[in-house]
Coordinates of C-alpha atoms in Angstrom, one line a residue:
X31 CA -153.6 31.5 -32.9
X32 CA -151.1 33.5 -31.7
X33 CA -149.0 30.8 -30.0
X34 CA -149.6 28.3 -32.9
X35 CA -147.6 31.7 -35.3
X36 CA -145.1 31.6 -32.4
X37 CA -144.3 28.6 -32.5
X38 CA -144.1 27.7 -36.2
X39 CA -141.7 31.2 -36.9
X40 CA -139.4 30.2 -34.0
X41 CA -139.3 26.5 -34.7
X42 CA -138.5 27.5 -38.5
X43 CA -135.7 29.6 -37.1
X44 CA -134.2 27.4 -35.1
X45 CA -134.4 24.9 -37.8
X46 CA -132.4 27.3 -40.1
X47 CA -129.6 27.5 -37.3
X48 CA -129.7 23.8 -37.1
X49 CA -128.9 23.7 -40.3
X50 CA -126.8 25.7 -40.4
X51 CA -124.6 24.6 -37.7
X52 CA -124.7 20.7 -38.1
X53 CA -123.0 22.2 -41.6
X54 CA -120.5 24.1 -40.3
X55 CA -119.5 22.1 -36.7
X56 CA -119.2 18.6 -38.8
X57 CA -115.6 19.6 -39.2
X58 CA -112.8 20.9 -37.1
X59 CA -111.0 21.4 -40.8
X60 CA -111.5 25.3 -41.5
X61 CA -110.3 27.0 -38.2
X62 CA -111.6 31.2 -39.5
X63 CA -113.5 32.8 -37.1
X64 CA -116.3 34.4 -40.6
X65 CA -119.8 32.5 -39.8
X66 CA -121.3 31.5 -42.8
X67 CA -124.6 31.7 -41.1
X68 CA -127.6 34.3 -42.2
X69 CA -126.5 36.8 -39.2
X70 CA -129.1 39.0 -39.9
X71 CA -131.9 37.0 -40.6
X72 CA -131.3 35.5 -37.0
X73 CA -131.2 38.5 -35.6
X74 CA -134.3 39.7 -37.4
X75 CA -136.4 36.8 -36.6
X76 CA -135.5 37.2 -32.1
X77 CA -136.2 40.7 -33.3
X78 CA -139.7 39.6 -34.2
X79 CA -139.9 37.2 -31.4
X80 CA -139.1 40.3 -28.8
X81 CA -142.1 42.0 -30.4
X82 CA -144.3 39.0 -29.6
X83 CA -143.2 38.7 -26.5
X84 CA -144.4 42.3 -25.7
X85 CA -147.8 41.4 -27.0
X86 CA -148.4 37.4 -25.2
X87 CA -145.4 37.2 -22.9
X88 CA -147.8 34.8 -21.2
X89 CA -146.8 32.7 -24.5
X90 CA -143.7 32.3 -23.6
X91 CA -144.5 29.1 -21.6
X92 CA -145.4 27.2 -24.9
X93 CA -141.7 28.2 -26.2
X94 CA -139.9 27.0 -23.6
X95 CA -141.5 23.7 -24.0
X96 CA -140.8 24.0 -27.6
X97 CA -136.9 25.0 -27.4
X98 CA -136.8 21.9 -24.9
X99 CA -137.7 19.2 -27.1
X100 CA -136.0 20.8 -30.3
X101 CA -133.0 20.8 -28.4
X102 CA -133.6 17.2 -27.3
X103 CA -134.2 15.9 -30.3
X104 CA -131.4 17.9 -31.6
X105 CA -129.1 15.9 -29.6
X106 CA -130.4 12.7 -29.8
X107 CA -130.8 12.6 -33.7
X108 CA -127.3 14.0 -33.9
X109 CA -125.5 11.5 -31.4
X110 CA -123.6 14.7 -29.4
X111 CA -121.2 13.7 -32.8
X112 CA -120.1 17.8 -33.0
X113 CA -120.7 18.6 -29.4
X114 CA -124.8 19.6 -29.5
X115 CA -124.8 19.8 -26.5
X116 CA -123.2 22.9 -25.8
X117 CA -125.4 24.1 -28.4
X118 CA -128.3 23.2 -26.8
X119 CA -127.1 24.0 -23.5
X120 CA -126.1 28.0 -24.9
X121 CA -129.5 28.8 -26.1
X122 CA -131.2 27.1 -22.8
X123 CA -129.0 29.9 -21.1
X124 CA -129.9 32.7 -23.2
X125 CA -133.2 31.8 -22.9
X126 CA -133.3 31.7 -18.9
X127 CA -134.1 34.9 -18.1
X128 CA -136.6 35.4 -20.5
X129 CA -138.5 32.5 -19.4
X130 CA -138.1 33.5 -15.5
X131 CA -139.7 37.2 -16.5
X132 CA -142.4 35.3 -18.1
X133 CA -142.9 33.8 -15.1
X134 CA -142.7 29.8 -17.4
X135 CA -143.2 26.0 -16.8
X136 CA -140.5 26.4 -13.9
X137 CA -138.6 29.3 -12.4
X138 CA -135.1 26.8 -12.8
X139 CA -136.8 25.8 -16.3
X140 CA -133.3 26.3 -17.7
X141 CA -131.3 24.7 -15.3
X142 CA -133.1 21.4 -15.5
X143 CA -132.9 21.3 -19.3
X144 CA -129.3 21.7 -18.5
X145 CA -130.0 18.8 -15.9
X146 CA -131.3 16.3 -18.4
X147 CA -128.7 17.6 -21.6
X148 CA -125.3 16.9 -19.8
X149 CA -126.3 13.4 -19.2
X150 CA -127.2 12.8 -22.9
X151 CA -123.3 13.8 -23.9
X152 CA -122.5 12.3 -21.4
X153 CA -123.6 8.9 -22.5
X154 CA -122.8 10.0 -26.3
X155 CA -119.4 11.2 -25.5
X156 CA -117.7 10.2 -22.3
X157 CA -115.4 12.5 -20.2
X158 CA -111.7 12.8 -19.5
X159 CA -110.5 11.8 -16.9
X160 CA -109.1 15.2 -16.0
X161 CA -112.9 15.3 -15.5
X162 CA -112.7 13.8 -11.9
X163 CA -111.6 16.4 -10.7
X164 CA -115.2 18.1 -10.9
X165 CA -116.6 14.6 -9.6
X166 CA -114.3 15.5 -6.7
X167 CA -116.0 19.4 -6.8
X168 CA -119.7 17.5 -6.8
X169 CA -119.0 15.1 -3.7
X170 CA -117.6 18.4 -2.0
X171 CA -120.8 19.7 -1.6
X172 CA -122.8 16.4 -0.5
X173 CA -121.8 16.7 3.0
X174 CA -123.1 19.9 3.6
X175 CA -127.0 19.4 2.6
X176 CA -126.5 15.6 4.9
X177 CA -126.2 18.8 7.4
X178 CA -129.9 19.4 8.1
X179 CA -131.9 17.7 10.4
X180 CA -135.2 17.0 9.0
X181 CA -135.7 17.0 5.2
X182 CA -139.3 16.5 5.8
X183 CA -139.5 19.3 8.1
X184 CA -138.2 21.7 5.5
X185 CA -140.7 24.5 4.8
X186 CA -140.9 25.2 0.9
X187 CA -139.2 28.5 1.3
X188 CA -136.4 26.0 2.5
X189 CA -136.4 23.7 0.4
X190 CA -136.3 26.7 -2.6
X191 CA -133.2 28.0 -1.1
X192 CA -131.9 24.3 -0.8
X193 CA -132.8 24.1 -4.2
X194 CA -131.0 27.7 -5.1
X195 CA -128.0 26.6 -3.3
X196 CA -127.4 23.4 -5.0
X197 CA -128.9 23.3 -8.8
X198 CA -126.3 26.5 -9.8
X199 CA -123.1 24.5 -8.3
X200 CA -124.7 20.8 -10.0
X201 CA -124.8 22.8 -13.3
X202 CA -121.3 23.5 -13.4
X203 CA -120.6 20.1 -11.8
X204 CA -121.6 18.5 -14.5
X205 CA -121.1 20.9 -17.2
X206 CA -117.3 20.3 -16.3
X207 CA -117.4 17.4 -16.6
X208 CA -118.7 16.7 -20.1
X209 CA -116.7 20.2 -21.7
X210 CA -113.1 19.0 -20.0
X211 CA -110.2 18.7 -23.0
X212 CA -113.0 18.1 -25.5
X213 CA -111.7 19.7 -29.1
X214 CA -113.9 22.0 -30.9
X215 CA -113.3 24.7 -33.5
X216 CA -113.3 28.7 -33.4
X217 CA -115.9 28.9 -35.4
X218 CA -117.7 27.0 -33.3
X219 CA -116.8 28.3 -30.4
X220 CA -118.0 31.4 -31.7
X221 CA -121.4 30.2 -32.6
X222 CA -121.8 28.5 -29.6
X223 CA -121.7 32.2 -27.8
X224 CA -124.0 33.6 -30.5
X225 CA -127.0 31.0 -29.7
X226 CA -126.2 32.5 -26.3
X227 CA -127.1 36.0 -26.8
X228 CA -129.6 35.7 -29.9
X229 CA -132.2 35.1 -26.9
X230 CA -131.4 37.6 -24.5
X231 CA -131.9 39.5 -27.9
X232 CA -135.5 39.1 -28.1
X233 CA -135.6 40.3 -24.3
X234 CA -134.1 42.5 -24.6
X235 CA -136.4 44.3 -27.0
X236 CA -138.9 42.7 -24.9
X237 CA -138.1 44.7 -21.8
X238 CA -137.0 47.9 -24.2
X239 CA -140.6 48.3 -25.4
X240 CA -141.9 47.4 -21.6
X241 CA -139.9 50.3 -20.2
X242 CA -141.6 53.2 -19.7
X243 CA -140.3 57.2 -20.2
X244 CA -137.2 57.5 -18.6
X245 CA -138.1 60.6 -17.1
X246 CA -139.8 57.9 -14.8
X247 CA -136.1 57.7 -13.3
X248 CA -136.1 59.8 -9.8
X249 CA -133.8 57.6 -7.5
X250 CA -130.4 56.3 -8.4
X251 CA -130.9 52.7 -7.2
X252 CA -131.3 49.3 -9.6
X253 CA -135.1 49.5 -10.8
X254 CA -137.3 46.3 -11.6
X255 CA -139.8 49.3 -13.9
X256 CA -136.5 49.5 -16.3
X257 CA -135.9 45.3 -16.2
X258 CA -139.5 44.0 -17.5
X259 CA -140.3 44.1 -14.2
X260 CA -138.1 41.5 -13.0
X261 CA -134.4 41.5 -11.2
X262 CA -132.9 43.7 -12.5
X263 CA -128.9 42.4 -11.1
X264 CA -129.8 39.3 -13.4
X265 CA -131.3 41.2 -16.1
X266 CA -128.5 43.6 -16.1
X267 CA -125.8 40.2 -16.1
X268 CA -127.3 38.6 -19.2
X269 CA -127.3 41.9 -21.0
X270 CA -123.4 42.1 -19.9
X271 CA -123.5 39.2 -22.0
X272 CA -125.0 38.9 -24.7
X273 CA -123.2 42.9 -25.3
X274 CA -120.1 41.2 -24.6
X275 CA -120.9 38.7 -27.4
X276 CA -121.8 41.1 -30.0
X277 CA -118.6 42.9 -29.5
X278 CA -116.6 40.6 -29.9
X279 CA -118.2 39.6 -33.6
X280 CA -117.2 42.8 -34.2
X281 CA -113.4 42.0 -33.4
X282 CA -113.6 38.6 -34.8
X283 CA -116.7 37.6 -37.0
X284 CA -117.3 41.0 -39.0
X285 CA -116.6 40.1 -42.4
X286 CA -117.9 42.9 -44.4
X287 CA -119.0 46.6 -42.8
X288 CA -122.3 46.3 -43.3
X289 CA -122.1 43.5 -40.7
X290 CA -119.2 45.4 -38.6
X291 CA -121.5 47.8 -38.4
X292 CA -124.3 45.4 -36.9
X293 CA -122.7 43.9 -34.2
X294 CA -121.3 47.5 -33.3
X295 CA -125.5 48.2 -33.2
X296 CA -127.0 45.2 -32.0
X297 CA -124.1 45.5 -28.8
X298 CA -124.7 49.6 -28.1
X299 CA -128.2 48.9 -27.9
X300 CA -128.2 46.0 -25.6
X301 CA -125.4 48.5 -23.4
X302 CA -128.7 50.7 -22.9
X303 CA -131.1 48.5 -21.7
X304 CA -128.7 47.1 -19.6
X305 CA -127.0 50.6 -18.4
X306 CA -131.0 51.7 -18.0
X307 CA -131.8 48.8 -15.4
X308 CA -129.1 50.7 -12.7
X309 CA -127.7 47.3 -12.3
X310 CA -123.9 47.8 -12.2
X311 CA -122.1 44.4 -11.7
X312 CA -123.4 42.9 -14.8
X313 CA -122.4 45.4 -17.5
X314 CA -118.9 46.4 -15.3
X315 CA -118.8 42.6 -15.9
X316 CA -119.5 42.1 -20.1
X317 CA -117.5 45.5 -20.2
X318 CA -114.5 43.8 -18.8
X319 CA -114.8 41.3 -20.6
X320 CA -114.8 42.9 -24.0
X321 CA -111.7 44.9 -23.2
X322 CA -109.8 41.4 -22.0
X323 CA -110.6 39.7 -24.8
X324 CA -109.2 42.4 -27.3
X325 CA -106.1 42.3 -25.2
X326 CA -105.6 38.4 -25.5
X327 CA -106.4 38.5 -28.8
X328 CA -103.5 41.7 -29.8
X329 CA -101.0 39.1 -27.7
X330 CA -101.6 36.7 -30.2
X331 CA -101.6 38.0 -33.5
X332 CA -100.4 38.9 -36.0
X333 CA -100.4 42.3 -37.5
X334 CA -104.4 42.5 -38.8
X335 CA -105.3 40.9 -35.8
X336 CA -103.5 43.6 -33.7
X337 CA -105.3 46.0 -36.1
X338 CA -109.0 44.4 -35.2
X339 CA -108.1 44.1 -32.1
X340 CA -107.5 47.4 -31.4
X341 CA -110.1 48.8 -33.6
X342 CA -112.6 46.5 -31.6
X343 CA -111.2 48.0 -28.2
X344 CA -111.5 52.2 -29.8
X345 CA -115.4 50.9 -31.2
X346 CA -116.5 49.5 -28.3
X347 CA -115.2 52.5 -25.7
X348 CA -116.6 55.1 -28.3
X349 CA -119.9 52.6 -28.3
X350 CA -120.3 52.5 -24.7
X351 CA -119.4 56.3 -24.1
X352 CA -122.2 57.7 -25.9
X353 CA -124.7 55.3 -24.8
X354 CA -123.6 56.2 -21.4
X355 CA -123.4 60.0 -22.3
X356 CA -126.9 59.1 -23.8
X357 CA -128.8 57.5 -20.6
X358 CA -127.3 60.4 -18.4
X359 CA -128.2 62.9 -20.1
X360 CA -131.7 61.1 -20.3
X361 CA -131.7 60.6 -16.5
X362 CA -130.0 63.8 -16.2
X363 CA -127.1 63.1 -14.6
X364 CA -128.5 59.9 -11.7
X365 CA -126.5 57.2 -14.1
X366 CA -123.2 58.9 -13.4
X367 CA -124.1 59.3 -9.6
X368 CA -124.9 55.8 -10.0
X369 CA -121.8 54.4 -11.0
X370 CA -120.1 57.0 -9.0
X371 CA -121.7 55.4 -5.4
X372 CA -123.4 58.6 -4.9
X373 CA -127.4 59.3 -4.2
X374 CA -129.6 60.9 -6.1
X375 CA -128.3 64.6 -4.2
X376 CA -124.9 64.0 -4.9
X377 CA -123.9 62.7 -1.6
X378 CA -121.7 60.0 -1.3
X379 CA -123.5 56.4 -0.1
X380 CA -122.5 54.4 3.0
X381 CA -123.0 50.7 3.1
X382 CA -125.5 49.3 4.9
X383 CA -126.0 46.9 7.2
X384 CA -127.5 44.7 4.7
X385 CA -125.1 45.7 2.2
X386 CA -123.8 42.7 -0.5
X387 CA -120.1 43.3 1.4
X388 CA -122.1 42.6 4.8
X389 CA -123.2 39.7 3.9
X390 CA -120.3 38.2 3.0
X391 CA -118.4 39.7 5.2
X392 CA -120.6 37.8 8.7
X393 CA -120.4 34.8 5.8
X394 CA -116.7 34.9 6.6
X395 CA -117.6 35.1 10.2
X396 CA -119.9 32.3 9.9
X397 CA -116.8 29.9 8.1
X398 CA -114.4 31.0 11.2
X399 CA -116.5 30.0 13.4
X400 CA -117.7 26.7 12.0
X401 CA -114.6 25.9 9.2
X402 CA -115.3 22.1 9.3
X403 CA -118.3 21.2 7.5
X404 CA -119.9 24.5 7.6
X405 CA -123.1 25.3 8.5
X406 CA -125.2 23.2 6.1
X407 CA -126.9 24.3 2.7
X408 CA -129.8 26.9 3.7
X409 CA -128.5 27.7 7.0
X410 CA -126.3 30.6 6.2
X411 CA -129.3 32.2 5.8
X412 CA -130.7 31.5 8.7
X413 CA -127.6 32.5 10.7
X414 CA -128.0 35.7 9.5
X415 CA -131.6 36.7 9.7
X416 CA -131.7 35.1 13.3
X417 CA -128.4 38.1 14.0
X418 CA -130.0 40.9 11.6
X419 CA -133.7 40.4 12.0
X420 CA -133.4 40.9 8.0
X421 CA -133.7 38.2 5.2
X422 CA -130.8 38.2 3.6
X423 CA -129.8 36.5 -0.1
X424 CA -126.4 36.0 -0.6
X425 CA -124.5 37.0 -3.5
X426 CA -121.0 36.1 -3.3
X427 CA -120.5 32.3 -4.3
X428 CA -117.5 31.9 -3.2
X429 CA -118.1 33.3 0.7
X430 CA -121.9 31.5 0.5
X431 CA -119.2 27.8 -0.3
X432 CA -117.1 29.4 2.8
X433 CA -120.0 30.0 4.9
X434 CA -121.9 26.3 3.9
X435 CA -119.8 24.0 3.5
X436 CA -116.8 24.7 5.6
X437 CA -113.0 23.6 4.9
X438 CA -115.1 21.5 2.0
X439 CA -116.3 24.3 0.5
X440 CA -113.0 25.5 0.4
X441 CA -111.3 22.9 -1.4
X442 CA -114.3 22.9 -4.1
X443 CA -113.1 27.0 -4.7
X444 CA -109.4 26.0 -5.0
X445 CA -110.7 23.3 -7.3
X446 CA -112.6 25.7 -9.6
X447 CA -109.5 28.3 -10.0
X448 CA -106.7 26.2 -9.9
X449 CA -107.8 24.2 -12.6
X450 CA -108.2 27.3 -15.1
X451 CA -105.2 28.5 -13.3
X452 CA -103.5 25.1 -14.7
X453 CA -105.3 25.4 -18.0
X454 CA -103.8 28.7 -19.0
X455 CA -100.1 28.4 -17.7
X456 CA -99.4 25.2 -18.8
X457 CA -101.3 24.0 -21.4
X458 CA -102.3 27.3 -23.7
X459 CA -105.2 25.4 -25.1
X460 CA -107.8 27.9 -25.4
X461 CA -107.5 31.4 -26.0
X462 CA -111.1 32.2 -24.9
X463 CA -109.8 31.1 -21.4
X464 CA -109.0 34.3 -19.6
X465 CA -111.8 36.1 -21.1
X466 CA -114.6 33.7 -19.8
X467 CA -112.5 33.1 -16.2
X468 CA -113.2 36.7 -15.7
X469 CA -116.8 37.0 -16.6
X470 CA -116.9 33.5 -14.3
X471 CA -115.1 35.4 -11.3
X472 CA -117.0 38.6 -11.5
X473 CA -120.2 37.4 -12.1
X474 CA -120.2 34.6 -9.2
X475 CA -119.1 37.2 -7.0
X476 CA -122.0 38.9 -7.2
X477 CA -124.8 37.6 -8.4
X478 CA -123.6 33.8 -7.5
X479 CA -124.9 31.6 -9.6
X480 CA -128.6 32.5 -9.8
X481 CA -128.2 32.2 -13.1
X482 CA -126.7 29.2 -15.6
X483 CA -124.3 31.7 -17.4
X484 CA -121.3 31.7 -15.2
X485 CA -121.1 28.1 -14.8
X486 CA -121.9 27.7 -19.1
X487 CA -119.0 30.3 -19.6
X488 CA -116.8 28.2 -17.2
X489 CA -116.9 25.3 -19.2
X490 CA -116.2 26.7 -22.1
X491 CA -112.3 27.4 -20.6
X492 CA -112.2 24.6 -20.0
X493 CA -112.5 23.3 -23.5
X494 CA -109.4 22.5 -26.1
X495 CA -110.3 25.3 -29.3
X496 CA -108.4 24.7 -32.6
X497 CA -106.7 27.0 -34.2
X498 CA -104.9 25.3 -37.0
X499 CA -104.8 26.1 -40.2
X500 CA -103.4 29.0 -41.7
X501 CA -101.4 32.3 -40.0
X502 CA -103.5 34.2 -37.5
X503 CA -105.0 37.5 -38.9
X504 CA -102.3 36.9 -41.7
X505 CA -105.0 37.9 -44.7
X506 CA -105.7 41.5 -46.0
X507 CA -109.4 43.0 -45.7
X508 CA -111.0 42.3 -49.1
X509 CA -112.8 44.9 -49.4
X510 CA -113.5 48.5 -47.0
X511 CA -112.3 47.1 -43.5
X512 CA -114.6 43.4 -44.1
X513 CA -112.0 40.5 -43.5
X514 CA -111.7 36.5 -44.4
X515 CA -110.4 33.8 -42.9
X516 CA -109.1 35.2 -39.6
X517 CA -107.9 33.3 -36.9
X518 CA -105.4 30.6 -37.1
X519 CA -101.9 31.1 -36.0
X520 CA -99.5 29.3 -37.6
X521 CA -98.4 25.3 -36.0
X522 CA -95.3 26.8 -33.1
X523 CA -97.5 29.3 -31.9
X524 CA -100.5 28.2 -31.7
X525 CA -101.2 28.8 -27.7
X526 CA -101.6 31.4 -26.1

């Protein structure tokens, strides 16, 4: 009965989201930030779903299948006329860690869904010839897979590591091929980001309700108890992403005082649930993304936009400081010690032999010893285990590609870095490019592509964002701190 109720509510919410997005993304004529979606209603629906998860999380497997089928139908019905693939993929990216927490259909279910959605998008919308660089990137991944001696004799664990190390880069390549040089309105892009953040908000509600009292925190290490009994690194990574989305909406999408405060409140809540995991990298990444966005809005805005960027950044810093202070008080200063690299007694911590830095250093050494083709997929971990006697997973996508793919991996890395750099300095058609690049680059250096979020944001920075019609942040707010029709620049200065 509960499963039926959950599915009914979810279907209603997603149908409402679909109708609103369809009406808004049908044209690029109005490039304005404020969304006409019923933002509070969507938040309320996902808040309720988070409570349902806490009550019966095992029902999330039905939710995962339902979301996949709705996304599939959404794309096929509309034939991807308005980039429905990006909306469907975005929502699935937001659900990924939540599905893993609930032991859904499959650990990589969200990435499998992306591998289904992307070919459909390519079938309906095609791809730019410029995206052939990412076809080359995918081809560069193949030789190291062929270095595996005998596929039939691979252990179950080796197969799992093989999938872990290949499905993420494959999703990144397919998403990039689809998104490269496609045009989209600013409103549609911010709605896509909202699709990512909403299910993460539901997960945050579940994690908050499931977590014990903060008095149970005695150490400074990242913990599973405040991460929904799941990996704190992945949990904090998506929390940081959702925090960035809602604080960015406070800057860019708040047309009234109440919506501005609501976005700040949700962003602060996500900041709290992310910081309490004691996993640092994801929250630092999300904070950097907010700061970079505010800077680029300030640099590319007229007077009112500059004021919005400054006031939004100040509000973010105040909220971050307030939440950090609250958790530090609740944990008797342990959070401060965590972020200053000290143990619970206040002593400076030393790097362990199996720390991320040590793993990355070892992978660079493997690359130097095997520069041509690397050691092959899954072999880097086996090499580390042979020398240290301990299983250590790579957290750095760059050093992993060097160790396992050799020079071909280096070429793939150069494609991933130089292509957006060329878009940034030469074409200048995506004001979010630097922000998304910062999130992608920092995330792959602390979490690899374990979650699909960095791959998805990487693809989004390859889009052409339409900034036409009107002037950027030029109109005065109608009342309070609300504002209307903000984020369009003059045609002659529409680039970054």
